Each structure stands twice: as structure tokens, then as C-alpha cells.
Amino acid sequence: MRLLVTGGAGYIGSVVAAQLVEAGHEVTVLDDLSTGHADAVPDGARFVQGSITEAGDVLDGQDAVLHFAARSLVGESVEKPGLYWSHNLGGTLALLDAMHARGVRRIVFSSTAATYGEPERSPIQESDPTRPTNPYGASKLAVDTALTAYAGLRGLGAVSLRYFNVAGAYGRYRERHAVETHLIPNVLKVATGERESVSVFGTDYPTDDGTCIRDYVHVSDLARAHLLALGAAAEGEHKIYNLGSGTGFSVQQVISVCREVTGHEIPAVVGPRRAGDPAVLVASSAKIEHELGWKAERPALRDIVADAWAALSPNQ
Ligand code: UFG
């Protein structure tokens, strides 16, 4: 198929683009490089530098769009809500209009667990209430709402994948954010010597060791789900699937696995809670397993961390 990958120079987009190229698809990456890296665009993909608001001609002849381009920092979204609404919702609406004008009728959308907000139960199912607690989650939920409407009104075929905590690396494709907020890359930065210690944001949560529990899913498994979603996108339908590994690990458990994998002592400093962090976020991925036959092949946290570490330190 001829496929447009927006945000394909970013962490998750580049892994999906690489897997699509490997699967024999004709891939075009559209990325404005505001947070992505040109060298993350896989060999074999065409690269167009530009905004999703000006996708225009790039859409001509495409069979489907995989849409990753977005702002994705929860903290930044609280400080600059307008940026999130205009990029994530406004940008996507412009893209959907351009797709409609050019007859591109299928999209796989990068949604998030942040659409659920503070969960009522664990693991979270797709039918659970969506009450985002920050503009990032709210802007992604608004896109999900628009996709449902456009499926009904315009016959769009859409699949939203709600990611939990994506981590790990796929070969050379790894997480490289200018401002790194995520736990695993920050812990590994201590092992590489870029940071002296990692901060533990709160030890007074209602969990066994007092630190937050998250569901870590390997970026390679997550990417594979996009190829399945592409096959499942059916005109007139909007399907929504959670993507996690179904098991929760605490911040302390993540740090100890990183210590085991790297052999580094990784000093940890306990700090206050980070605003807006729910105590436990674990996905039920039963729906995508049942309907699309997806299964995590590398669900072990140790493997996820080992792959992230190998991509950071290829000679070790
Ligand atoms: N944490 C630390 N120290 C750090 C970084 C993180 O203790 O240096 C803690 C956080 O407080 C949290 C856990 O580690 O309890 C995981 O934090 P991340 O920032 O790695 O991930 P989040 O769970 O906050 O965010 C993820 C996605 C978001 C998404 C959110 C859904 O990265 O895009 O889940 O709630 F919005």
C-alpha cells in the first residue's frame, strides 16, 4: 500500500515507518521536525518536511494515513493548552479535511491512555469513562470524537490505538526527546552518566511500595499493532483499542530492572509527587488481542529495558 506516516521522524512514528517499509509498503513520512529527527526516517521511506496542516499534495495517491504527529508532553499541555488544542485537534482536523478532499479514506490514529484520566478500575477497558485530566489527553480525546463522527458522516475508516507507557527500542530507533520526561530514558541517562541520579516522584501512593504503577509496552509490539490496525480499518467504522502489556510495574521496580540490565547502581532520589499522576494505569488489551489477534511478543520489562539500553550503548 501507499502510506503516509505523519510524525514518522519521531520515536513511535519512526518504528512504525520502519516496520511498514520492511513489510513492503511504499511509505512517505511527513514531519515538521519540531520534535523529530530527520535521521530517524527509515531508509526506503520518502521524507517530506512539513506540517500536517499543509499535507495537501502529499496525500495524493495515498491509500491510508498513520497519524503520529502531535505534541505529547502532559506537563507542557497544562502550561500551554492552546498549543495542544491547535496542534493536536486543529492540525488533525485540517489533515482529515485534506484526506477527504483527496479521497483518502483510512486512518490509524495515535491516541493515548491519557484520554481516560484517573481510572475507576484496573485494568482499564475501552468502554470505561473518558475524563482526561490535562489538555494533552483532552485534545487526543477530541480527535477520537471527531473520528467517530467522520466515520459516520463521511464514511472514514478509522482505528485509534490508545497507548499506555511505550518504551524500548527497535534496532537503532529509540526515544530521543530534547526534554525527556519519561521514566525509563531518564533512569538510563543515569547509567550513561548524563545524569547523576533519577528522581522518584512520590512514594506515598496507595501501592505496595508507594510509587506509581504503569503498564510498559515494547515499542516494537506497539508498532506491530499499527500494521494490524491498518488491515482492520473499515470504511464507516471507528474502532478504538487499548495497547499495553496488561502488567503493572512500580517506579521502584523499573529502577531495579534498569540496575540489573545496566549493572549501574543508579542512585535514586525521592522527591514530591508530580502533579496529575494517577497511582495506577494498567491496560486491558483483551479487545485488540481478541479482535485483531495482537499479542505482545516482548512483554517482559527486562527485555524492554534491555532493548532501550542496547540502542543507547551499541558497543556495550
Ligand atoms: N517518573 C519518576 N521520575 C521521572 C520520570 C517519571 O518517578 O524522572 C514517574 C512518574 O511520576 C510516573 C511514572 O514514572 O509515575 C511514569 O512516568 P512517565 O513520564 O514515563 O509516563 P506517564 O505515565 O506519565 O505518561 C505516559 C505517556 C503519556 C500519557 C500518559 C497517560 O508517556 O504520553 O502515560 O497517562 F499521556
mmCIF file of C-alpha atoms and ligand atoms in Angstrom:
data_model
loop_
_atom_site.group_PDB
_atom_site.id
_atom_site.type_symbol
_atom_site.label_atom_id
_atom_site.label_comp_id
_atom_site.label_asym_id
_atom_site.label_seq_id
_atom_site.Cartn_x
_atom_site.Cartn_y
_atom_site.Cartn_z
ATOM 1 C CA MET A 1 0.000 0.000 0.000
ATOM 2 C CA ARG A 2 0.949 3.650 -0.369
ATOM 3 C CA LEU A 3 1.010 5.043 3.149
ATOM 4 C CA LEU A 4 1.545 8.479 4.666
ATOM 5 C CA VAL A 5 3.111 8.453 8.145
ATOM 6 C CA THR A 6 2.783 11.824 9.850
ATOM 7 C CA GLY A 7 5.303 12.286 12.645
ATOM 8 C CA GLY A 8 7.398 9.489 11.192
ATOM 9 C CA ALA A 9 10.633 11.166 12.336
ATOM 10 C CA GLY A 10 9.554 10.788 15.964
ATOM 11 C CA TYR A 11 10.047 7.868 18.344
ATOM 12 C CA ILE A 12 6.952 5.748 17.708
ATOM 13 C CA GLY A 13 6.309 7.016 14.186
ATOM 14 C CA SER A 14 9.816 6.056 13.045
ATOM 15 C CA VAL A 15 9.453 2.500 14.384
ATOM 16 C CA VAL A 16 6.102 2.087 12.641
ATOM 17 C CA ALA A 17 7.503 3.580 9.417
ATOM 18 C CA ALA A 18 10.447 1.144 9.590
ATOM 19 C CA GLN A 19 8.123 -1.852 10.066
ATOM 20 C CA LEU A 20 5.899 -0.678 7.198
ATOM 21 C CA VAL A 21 8.915 -0.404 4.873
ATOM 22 C CA GLU A 22 10.050 -3.874 5.983
ATOM 23 C CA ALA A 23 6.564 -5.193 5.197
ATOM 24 C CA GLY A 24 6.920 -3.900 1.621
ATOM 25 C CA HIS A 25 4.726 -0.798 1.770
ATOM 26 C CA GLU A 26 5.515 2.426 -0.072
ATOM 27 C CA VAL A 27 5.977 4.878 2.795
ATOM 28 C CA THR A 28 6.068 8.680 2.832
ATOM 29 C CA VAL A 29 6.985 10.380 6.104
ATOM 30 C CA LEU A 30 5.588 13.867 6.733
ATOM 31 C CA ASP A 31 7.204 15.578 9.710
ATOM 32 C CA ASP A 32 7.951 19.215 10.535
ATOM 33 C CA LEU A 33 10.959 18.158 12.660
ATOM 34 C CA SER A 34 9.735 20.295 15.567
ATOM 35 C CA THR A 35 10.465 17.351 17.852
ATOM 36 C CA GLY A 36 11.512 14.608 15.436
ATOM 37 C CA HIS A 37 14.876 13.850 13.821
ATOM 38 C CA ALA A 38 15.465 13.588 10.066
ATOM 39 C CA ASP A 39 17.907 10.712 10.612
ATOM 40 C CA ALA A 40 15.146 8.691 12.282
ATOM 41 C CA VAL A 41 13.251 8.425 8.977
ATOM 42 C CA PRO A 42 13.923 4.858 7.854
ATOM 43 C CA ASP A 43 15.862 4.049 4.707
ATOM 44 C CA GLY A 44 13.411 3.255 1.973
ATOM 45 C CA ALA A 45 10.851 5.858 3.051
ATOM 46 C CA ARG A 46 10.356 9.157 1.246
ATOM 47 C CA PHE A 47 10.695 12.156 3.553
ATOM 48 C CA VAL A 48 8.740 15.393 3.213
ATOM 49 C CA GLN A 49 9.435 18.105 5.766
ATOM 50 C CA GLY A 50 6.229 19.953 6.510
ATOM 51 C CA SER A 51 3.220 20.462 8.690
ATOM 52 C CA ILE A 52 0.097 18.321 8.833
ATOM 53 C CA THR A 53 -1.893 21.498 8.210
ATOM 54 C CA GLU A 54 -0.346 21.611 4.738
ATOM 55 C CA ALA A 55 -0.431 17.916 3.858
ATOM 56 C CA GLY A 56 -2.069 18.786 0.510
ATOM 57 C CA ASP A 57 -0.358 17.150 -2.439
ATOM 58 C CA VAL A 58 1.494 14.659 -0.250
ATOM 59 C CA LEU A 59 -1.862 12.930 0.215
ATOM 60 C CA ASP A 60 -2.419 12.370 -3.494
ATOM 61 C CA GLY A 61 -2.495 8.668 -4.290
ATOM 62 C CA GLN A 62 -2.152 7.524 -0.679
ATOM 63 C CA ASP A 63 -4.188 4.520 0.466
ATOM 64 C CA ALA A 64 -4.143 5.424 4.155
ATOM 65 C CA VAL A 65 -2.608 7.696 6.784
ATOM 66 C CA LEU A 66 -0.920 6.672 10.021
ATOM 67 C CA HIS A 67 -1.093 9.791 12.143
ATOM 68 C CA PHE A 68 1.505 10.312 14.891
ATOM 69 C CA ALA A 69 2.402 13.995 14.536
ATOM 70 C CA ALA A 70 1.387 15.662 17.806
ATOM 71 C CA ARG A 71 2.519 17.475 20.891
ATOM 72 C CA SER A 72 2.762 14.877 23.639
ATOM 73 C CA LEU A 73 4.018 16.287 26.927
ATOM 74 C CA VAL A 74 1.422 16.299 29.681
ATOM 75 C CA GLY A 75 3.170 18.998 31.725
ATOM 76 C CA GLU A 76 3.660 21.297 28.736
ATOM 77 C CA SER A 77 -0.009 20.872 27.823
ATOM 78 C CA VAL A 78 -1.040 22.279 31.194
ATOM 79 C CA GLU A 79 1.246 25.303 30.691
ATOM 80 C CA LYS A 80 0.369 25.878 27.023
ATOM 81 C CA PRO A 81 -3.103 24.444 26.413
ATOM 82 C CA GLY A 82 -3.597 26.462 23.214
ATOM 83 C CA LEU A 83 -0.596 24.784 21.620
ATOM 84 C CA TYR A 84 -2.121 21.381 22.276
ATOM 85 C CA TRP A 85 -5.580 22.251 21.031
ATOM 86 C CA SER A 86 -4.257 23.912 17.874
ATOM 87 C CA HIS A 87 -1.651 21.258 17.003
ATOM 88 C CA ASN A 88 -3.395 18.105 18.114
ATOM 89 C CA LEU A 89 -7.021 18.916 17.354
ATOM 90 C CA GLY A 90 -6.758 21.773 14.827
ATOM 91 C CA GLY A 91 -3.921 20.118 12.932
ATOM 92 C CA THR A 92 -5.728 16.786 12.784
ATOM 93 C CA LEU A 93 -8.997 18.362 11.597
ATOM 94 C CA ALA A 94 -7.066 20.053 8.774
ATOM 95 C CA LEU A 95 -5.484 16.713 7.896
ATOM 96 C CA LEU A 96 -8.888 14.972 7.909
ATOM 97 C CA ASP A 97 -10.336 17.632 5.607
ATOM 98 C CA ALA A 98 -7.392 17.292 3.216
ATOM 99 C CA MET A 99 -7.799 13.491 3.277
ATOM 100 C CA HIS A 100 -11.491 13.850 2.498
ATOM 101 C CA ALA A 101 -10.799 16.245 -0.382
ATOM 102 C CA ARG A 102 -8.354 13.755 -1.927
ATOM 103 C CA GLY A 103 -10.360 10.616 -1.291
ATOM 104 C CA VAL A 104 -8.013 9.099 1.306
ATOM 105 C CA ARG A 105 -10.444 7.161 3.457
ATOM 106 C CA ARG A 106 -8.455 5.262 6.070
ATOM 107 C CA ILE A 107 -6.529 6.453 9.129
ATOM 108 C CA VAL A 108 -4.775 4.867 12.095
ATOM 109 C CA PHE A 109 -4.539 7.368 14.926
ATOM 110 C CA SER A 110 -2.076 7.568 17.782
ATOM 111 C CA SER A 111 -4.321 8.025 20.838
ATOM 112 C CA THR A 112 -3.396 7.674 24.487
ATOM 113 C CA ALA A 113 -4.264 6.300 27.911
ATOM 114 C CA ALA A 114 -4.423 9.959 28.955
ATOM 115 C CA THR A 115 -7.922 10.043 27.406
ATOM 116 C CA TYR A 116 -9.174 8.066 30.427
ATOM 117 C CA GLY A 117 -7.810 10.312 33.176
ATOM 118 C CA GLU A 118 -7.986 8.893 36.729
ATOM 119 C CA PRO A 119 -9.333 5.358 36.249
ATOM 120 C CA GLU A 120 -12.204 3.895 38.238
ATOM 121 C CA ARG A 121 -10.897 0.363 37.874
ATOM 122 C CA SER A 122 -7.878 -1.562 36.732
ATOM 123 C CA PRO A 123 -7.171 -2.836 34.149
ATOM 124 C CA ILE A 124 -8.795 -0.104 32.032
ATOM 125 C CA GLN A 125 -11.157 -1.204 29.269
ATOM 126 C CA GLU A 126 -12.119 0.786 26.178
ATOM 127 C CA SER A 127 -15.699 1.119 27.446
ATOM 128 C CA ASP A 128 -14.541 2.879 30.639
ATOM 129 C CA PRO A 129 -15.293 6.586 31.137
ATOM 130 C CA THR A 130 -13.020 9.083 29.370
ATOM 131 C CA ARG A 131 -12.314 12.003 31.682
ATOM 132 C CA PRO A 132 -8.913 13.421 30.747
ATOM 133 C CA THR A 133 -7.178 15.444 33.439
ATOM 134 C CA ASN A 134 -4.962 17.545 31.147
ATOM 135 C CA PRO A 135 -5.168 19.302 27.753
ATOM 136 C CA TYR A 136 -2.962 16.657 26.129
ATOM 137 C CA GLY A 137 -5.440 13.867 26.928
ATOM 138 C CA ALA A 138 -8.398 16.137 26.180
ATOM 139 C CA SER A 139 -7.059 17.095 22.742
ATOM 140 C CA LYS A 140 -6.475 13.440 21.834
ATOM 141 C CA LEU A 141 -9.960 12.509 23.069
ATOM 142 C CA ALA A 142 -11.418 15.300 20.946
ATOM 143 C CA VAL A 143 -9.745 13.759 17.885
ATOM 144 C CA ASP A 144 -11.194 10.365 18.802
ATOM 145 C CA THR A 145 -14.623 12.015 18.976
ATOM 146 C CA ALA A 146 -14.111 13.651 15.566
ATOM 147 C CA LEU A 147 -13.030 10.324 14.065
ATOM 148 C CA THR A 148 -16.231 8.663 15.281
ATOM 149 C CA ALA A 149 -18.253 11.491 13.743
ATOM 150 C CA TYR A 150 -16.375 11.435 10.426
ATOM 151 C CA ALA A 151 -16.720 7.657 10.197
ATOM 152 C CA GLY A 152 -20.471 8.107 10.453
ATOM 153 C CA LEU A 153 -20.787 11.234 8.313
ATOM 154 C CA ARG A 154 -18.106 10.770 5.676
ATOM 155 C CA GLY A 155 -17.520 7.027 5.632
ATOM 156 C CA LEU A 156 -13.988 7.367 7.012
ATOM 157 C CA GLY A 157 -12.396 4.123 8.224
ATOM 158 C CA ALA A 158 -10.538 4.896 11.455
ATOM 159 C CA VAL A 159 -8.702 2.983 14.144
ATOM 160 C CA SER A 160 -7.475 4.699 17.332
ATOM 161 C CA LEU A 161 -4.803 2.992 19.381
ATOM 162 C CA ARG A 162 -4.651 4.151 22.994
ATOM 163 C CA TYR A 163 -1.088 3.673 24.120
ATOM 164 C CA PHE A 164 -0.102 3.148 27.731
ATOM 165 C CA ASN A 165 3.614 3.542 28.582
ATOM 166 C CA VAL A 166 5.616 2.928 25.438
ATOM 167 C CA ALA A 167 9.278 2.085 25.942
ATOM 168 C CA GLY A 168 12.188 0.133 24.498
ATOM 169 C CA ALA A 169 13.807 0.493 21.107
ATOM 170 C CA TYR A 170 13.625 -1.152 17.699
ATOM 171 C CA GLY A 171 17.152 -1.537 16.438
ATOM 172 C CA ARG A 172 18.574 1.979 16.126
ATOM 173 C CA TYR A 173 15.150 3.616 16.531
ATOM 174 C CA ARG A 174 14.894 4.894 20.078
ATOM 175 C CA GLU A 175 13.400 7.602 22.262
ATOM 176 C CA ARG A 176 15.268 10.916 21.785
ATOM 177 C CA HIS A 177 13.349 13.823 23.242
ATOM 178 C CA ALA A 178 15.003 17.209 23.688
ATOM 179 C CA VAL A 179 13.203 17.461 27.016
ATOM 180 C CA GLU A 180 12.980 13.969 28.447
ATOM 181 C CA THR A 181 10.164 13.430 30.942
ATOM 182 C CA HIS A 182 9.685 9.664 30.666
ATOM 183 C CA LEU A 183 10.870 7.326 33.360
ATOM 184 C CA ILE A 184 12.895 4.654 31.542
ATOM 185 C CA PRO A 185 15.020 7.014 29.392
ATOM 186 C CA ASN A 186 15.643 9.189 32.434
ATOM 187 C CA VAL A 187 16.782 6.227 34.515
ATOM 188 C CA LEU A 188 19.071 5.062 31.700
ATOM 189 C CA LYS A 189 20.584 8.543 31.456
ATOM 190 C CA VAL A 190 21.992 7.929 34.937
ATOM 191 C CA ALA A 191 23.621 4.731 33.724
ATOM 192 C CA THR A 192 25.175 6.523 30.735
ATOM 193 C CA GLY A 193 26.485 9.269 33.009
ATOM 194 C CA GLU A 194 24.277 12.029 31.574
ATOM 195 C CA ARG A 195 22.514 12.437 34.925
ATOM 196 C CA GLU A 196 23.731 11.900 38.467
ATOM 197 C CA SER A 197 20.516 10.420 39.823
ATOM 198 C CA VAL A 198 16.912 9.765 38.951
ATOM 199 C CA SER A 199 14.067 11.447 40.816
ATOM 200 C CA VAL A 200 11.273 9.269 42.162
ATOM 201 C CA PHE A 201 8.116 11.346 42.013
ATOM 202 C CA GLY A 202 6.333 10.350 45.216
ATOM 203 C CA THR A 203 6.499 7.316 47.489
ATOM 204 C CA ASP A 204 3.148 7.820 49.218
ATOM 205 C CA TYR A 205 0.794 6.371 46.610
ATOM 206 C CA PRO A 206 -1.610 3.571 47.616
ATOM 207 C CA THR A 207 0.559 0.872 46.012
ATOM 208 C CA ASP A 208 2.758 -1.852 47.568
ATOM 209 C CA ASP A 209 5.970 0.218 47.532
ATOM 210 C CA GLY A 210 4.271 3.633 47.448
ATOM 211 C CA THR A 211 5.358 4.511 43.893
ATOM 212 C CA CYS A 212 3.148 4.767 40.794
ATOM 213 C CA ILE A 213 2.374 1.700 38.733
ATOM 214 C CA ARG A 214 2.393 1.813 34.934
ATOM 215 C CA ASP A 215 1.905 -0.647 32.087
ATOM 216 C CA TYR A 216 5.021 -0.672 29.867
ATOM 217 C CA VAL A 217 4.626 -1.869 26.298
ATOM 218 C CA HIS A 218 7.514 -2.520 23.924
ATOM 219 C CA VAL A 219 7.608 -0.045 21.021
ATOM 220 C CA SER A 220 8.152 -2.929 18.603
ATOM 221 C CA ASP A 221 4.968 -4.705 19.812
ATOM 222 C CA LEU A 222 3.111 -1.413 19.741
ATOM 223 C CA ALA A 223 4.262 -0.740 16.185
ATOM 224 C CA ARG A 224 3.108 -4.164 15.037
ATOM 225 C CA ALA A 225 -0.380 -3.307 16.270
ATOM 226 C CA HIS A 226 -0.480 -0.462 13.722
ATOM 227 C CA LEU A 227 0.002 -2.864 10.846
ATOM 228 C CA LEU A 228 -2.897 -4.954 12.159
ATOM 229 C CA ALA A 229 -4.990 -1.799 12.671
ATOM 230 C CA LEU A 230 -4.359 -0.780 9.085
ATOM 231 C CA GLY A 231 -5.809 -4.061 7.896
ATOM 232 C CA ALA A 232 -8.794 -3.632 10.212
ATOM 233 C CA ALA A 233 -9.711 -0.078 9.183
ATOM 234 C CA ALA A 234 -13.133 -0.396 7.545
ATOM 235 C CA GLU A 235 -14.939 2.487 5.864
ATOM 236 C CA GLY A 236 -17.731 3.902 8.022
ATOM 237 C CA GLU A 237 -16.309 2.473 11.266
ATOM 238 C CA HIS A 238 -14.181 3.894 14.072
ATOM 239 C CA LYS A 239 -12.539 1.237 16.221
ATOM 240 C CA ILE A 240 -10.719 2.013 19.462
ATOM 241 C CA TYR A 241 -8.181 -0.292 21.120
ATOM 242 C CA ASN A 242 -6.027 -0.064 24.231
ATOM 243 C CA LEU A 243 -2.418 -1.109 23.893
ATOM 244 C CA GLY A 244 -0.440 -2.201 26.900
ATOM 245 C CA SER A 245 1.075 -5.406 28.160
ATOM 246 C CA GLY A 246 -1.519 -5.931 30.913
ATOM 247 C CA THR A 247 1.006 -5.930 33.756
ATOM 248 C CA GLY A 248 1.888 -3.040 36.005
ATOM 249 C CA PHE A 249 5.331 -2.174 37.353
ATOM 250 C CA SER A 250 6.096 0.410 40.006
ATOM 251 C CA VAL A 251 8.663 3.178 39.574
ATOM 252 C CA GLN A 252 10.903 1.346 42.075
ATOM 253 C CA GLN A 253 10.572 -1.909 40.125
ATOM 254 C CA VAL A 254 11.510 -0.126 36.885
ATOM 255 C CA ILE A 255 14.604 1.358 38.532
ATOM 256 C CA SER A 256 15.686 -2.028 39.885
ATOM 257 C CA VAL A 257 15.280 -3.700 36.488
ATOM 258 C CA CYS A 258 17.375 -0.880 34.973
ATOM 259 C CA ARG A 259 20.041 -1.543 37.625
ATOM 260 C CA GLU A 260 20.092 -5.246 36.735
ATOM 261 C CA VAL A 261 20.258 -4.618 32.982
ATOM 262 C CA THR A 262 22.938 -1.914 33.073
ATOM 263 C CA GLY A 263 24.974 -3.102 36.045
ATOM 264 C CA HIS A 264 24.994 0.506 37.237
ATOM 265 C CA GLU A 265 23.958 1.394 40.779
ATOM 266 C CA ILE A 266 21.644 4.222 39.522
ATOM 267 C CA PRO A 267 21.158 6.425 42.580
ATOM 268 C CA ALA A 268 17.505 7.395 43.100
ATOM 269 C CA VAL A 269 16.363 10.478 44.992
ATOM 270 C CA VAL A 270 12.846 10.592 46.391
ATOM 271 C CA GLY A 271 11.011 13.777 45.536
ATOM 272 C CA PRO A 272 7.431 15.027 45.760
ATOM 273 C CA ARG A 273 4.588 13.743 43.627
ATOM 274 C CA ARG A 274 4.349 15.079 40.072
ATOM 275 C CA ALA A 275 1.061 16.867 39.516
ATOM 276 C CA GLY A 276 -1.575 14.860 37.693
ATOM 277 C CA ASP A 277 -0.016 11.379 38.018
ATOM 278 C CA PRO A 278 -2.660 8.680 38.655
ATOM 279 C CA ALA A 279 -1.454 5.974 41.092
ATOM 280 C CA VAL A 280 -2.088 3.032 38.770
ATOM 281 C CA LEU A 281 -2.543 2.880 34.978
ATOM 282 C CA VAL A 282 -2.802 -0.601 33.533
ATOM 283 C CA ALA A 283 -4.486 -1.506 30.245
ATOM 284 C CA SER A 284 -6.707 -4.354 29.359
ATOM 285 C CA SER A 285 -5.561 -5.207 25.831
ATOM 286 C CA ALA A 286 -8.086 -8.038 25.588
ATOM 287 C CA LYS A 287 -10.068 -6.288 22.843
ATOM 288 C CA ILE A 288 -7.194 -5.932 20.363
ATOM 289 C CA GLU A 289 -5.970 -9.431 21.220
ATOM 290 C CA HIS A 290 -9.392 -10.878 20.572
ATOM 291 C CA GLU A 291 -10.398 -8.817 17.520
ATOM 292 C CA LEU A 292 -7.077 -8.302 15.722
ATOM 293 C CA GLY A 293 -5.005 -11.181 17.112
ATOM 294 C CA TRP A 294 -2.377 -8.827 18.569
ATOM 295 C CA LYS A 295 -0.132 -10.179 21.282
ATOM 296 C CA ALA A 296 2.890 -8.614 22.912
ATOM 297 C CA GLU A 297 5.960 -10.624 21.881
ATOM 298 C CA ARG A 298 8.334 -8.826 24.230
ATOM 299 C CA PRO A 299 6.172 -8.072 27.283
ATOM 300 C CA ALA A 300 8.945 -8.613 29.858
ATOM 301 C CA LEU A 301 10.087 -5.329 31.390
ATOM 302 C CA ARG A 302 13.640 -6.674 31.365
ATOM 303 C CA ASP A 303 13.531 -7.074 27.567
ATOM 304 C CA ILE A 304 12.020 -3.620 27.100
ATOM 305 C CA VAL A 305 14.759 -2.025 29.196
ATOM 306 C CA ALA A 306 17.489 -4.186 27.618
ATOM 307 C CA ASP A 307 16.486 -3.062 24.123
ATOM 308 C CA ALA A 308 16.385 0.609 25.168
ATOM 309 C CA TRP A 309 19.823 0.170 26.732
ATOM 310 C CA ALA A 310 21.282 -1.603 23.703
ATOM 311 C CA ALA A 311 20.136 1.239 21.419
ATOM 312 C CA LEU A 312 21.797 3.778 23.722
ATOM 313 C CA SER A 313 25.034 1.888 24.115
ATOM 314 C CA PRO A 314 25.509 -0.200 20.972
ATOM 315 C CA ASN A 315 29.102 -1.102 21.850
ATOM 316 C CA GLN A 316 28.464 -2.386 25.378
HETATM 317 N N1 UFG B 1 8.602 9.238 36.999
HETATM 318 C C1 UFG B 1 9.536 9.405 38.002
HETATM 319 N N2 UFG B 1 10.697 10.048 37.678
HETATM 320 C C2 UFG B 1 10.977 10.501 36.424
HETATM 321 C C3 UFG B 1 10.002 10.317 35.411
HETATM 322 C C4 UFG B 1 8.824 9.680 35.736
HETATM 323 O O1 UFG B 1 9.320 8.999 39.154
HETATM 324 O O2 UFG B 1 12.052 11.081 36.207
HETATM 325 C C5 UFG B 1 7.361 8.516 37.320
HETATM 326 C C6 UFG B 1 6.110 9.306 37.015
HETATM 327 O O3 UFG B 1 5.747 10.112 38.101
HETATM 328 C C7 UFG B 1 5.107 8.179 36.721
HETATM 329 C C8 UFG B 1 5.976 7.074 36.104
HETATM 330 O O4 UFG B 1 7.307 7.387 36.484
HETATM 331 O O5 UFG B 1 4.575 7.707 37.914
HETATM 332 C C9 UFG B 1 5.889 7.036 34.594
HETATM 333 O O6 UFG B 1 6.083 8.357 34.115
HETATM 334 P P1 UFG B 1 6.303 8.688 32.564
HETATM 335 O O7 UFG B 1 6.511 10.156 32.464
HETATM 336 O O8 UFG B 1 7.343 7.782 31.996
HETATM 337 O O9 UFG B 1 4.928 8.274 31.889
HETATM 338 P P2 UFG B 1 3.445 8.722 32.256
HETATM 339 O O10 UFG B 1 2.780 7.525 32.853
HETATM 340 O O11 UFG B 1 3.369 9.968 32.991
HETATM 341 O O12 UFG B 1 2.919 9.078 30.803
HETATM 342 C C10 UFG B 1 2.502 8.136 29.881
HETATM 343 C C11 UFG B 1 2.728 8.671 28.483
HETATM 344 C C12 UFG B 1 1.903 9.897 28.261
HETATM 345 C C13 UFG B 1 0.471 9.585 28.571
HETATM 346 C C14 UFG B 1 0.320 9.020 29.946
HETATM 347 C C15 UFG B 1 -1.071 8.568 30.205
HETATM 348 O O13 UFG B 1 4.078 8.955 28.312
HETATM 349 O O14 UFG B 1 2.018 10.298 26.924
HETATM 350 O O15 UFG B 1 1.148 7.884 30.096
HETATM 351 O O16 UFG B 1 -1.429 8.918 31.491
HETATM 352 F F1 UFG B 1 -0.270 10.712 28.493
#
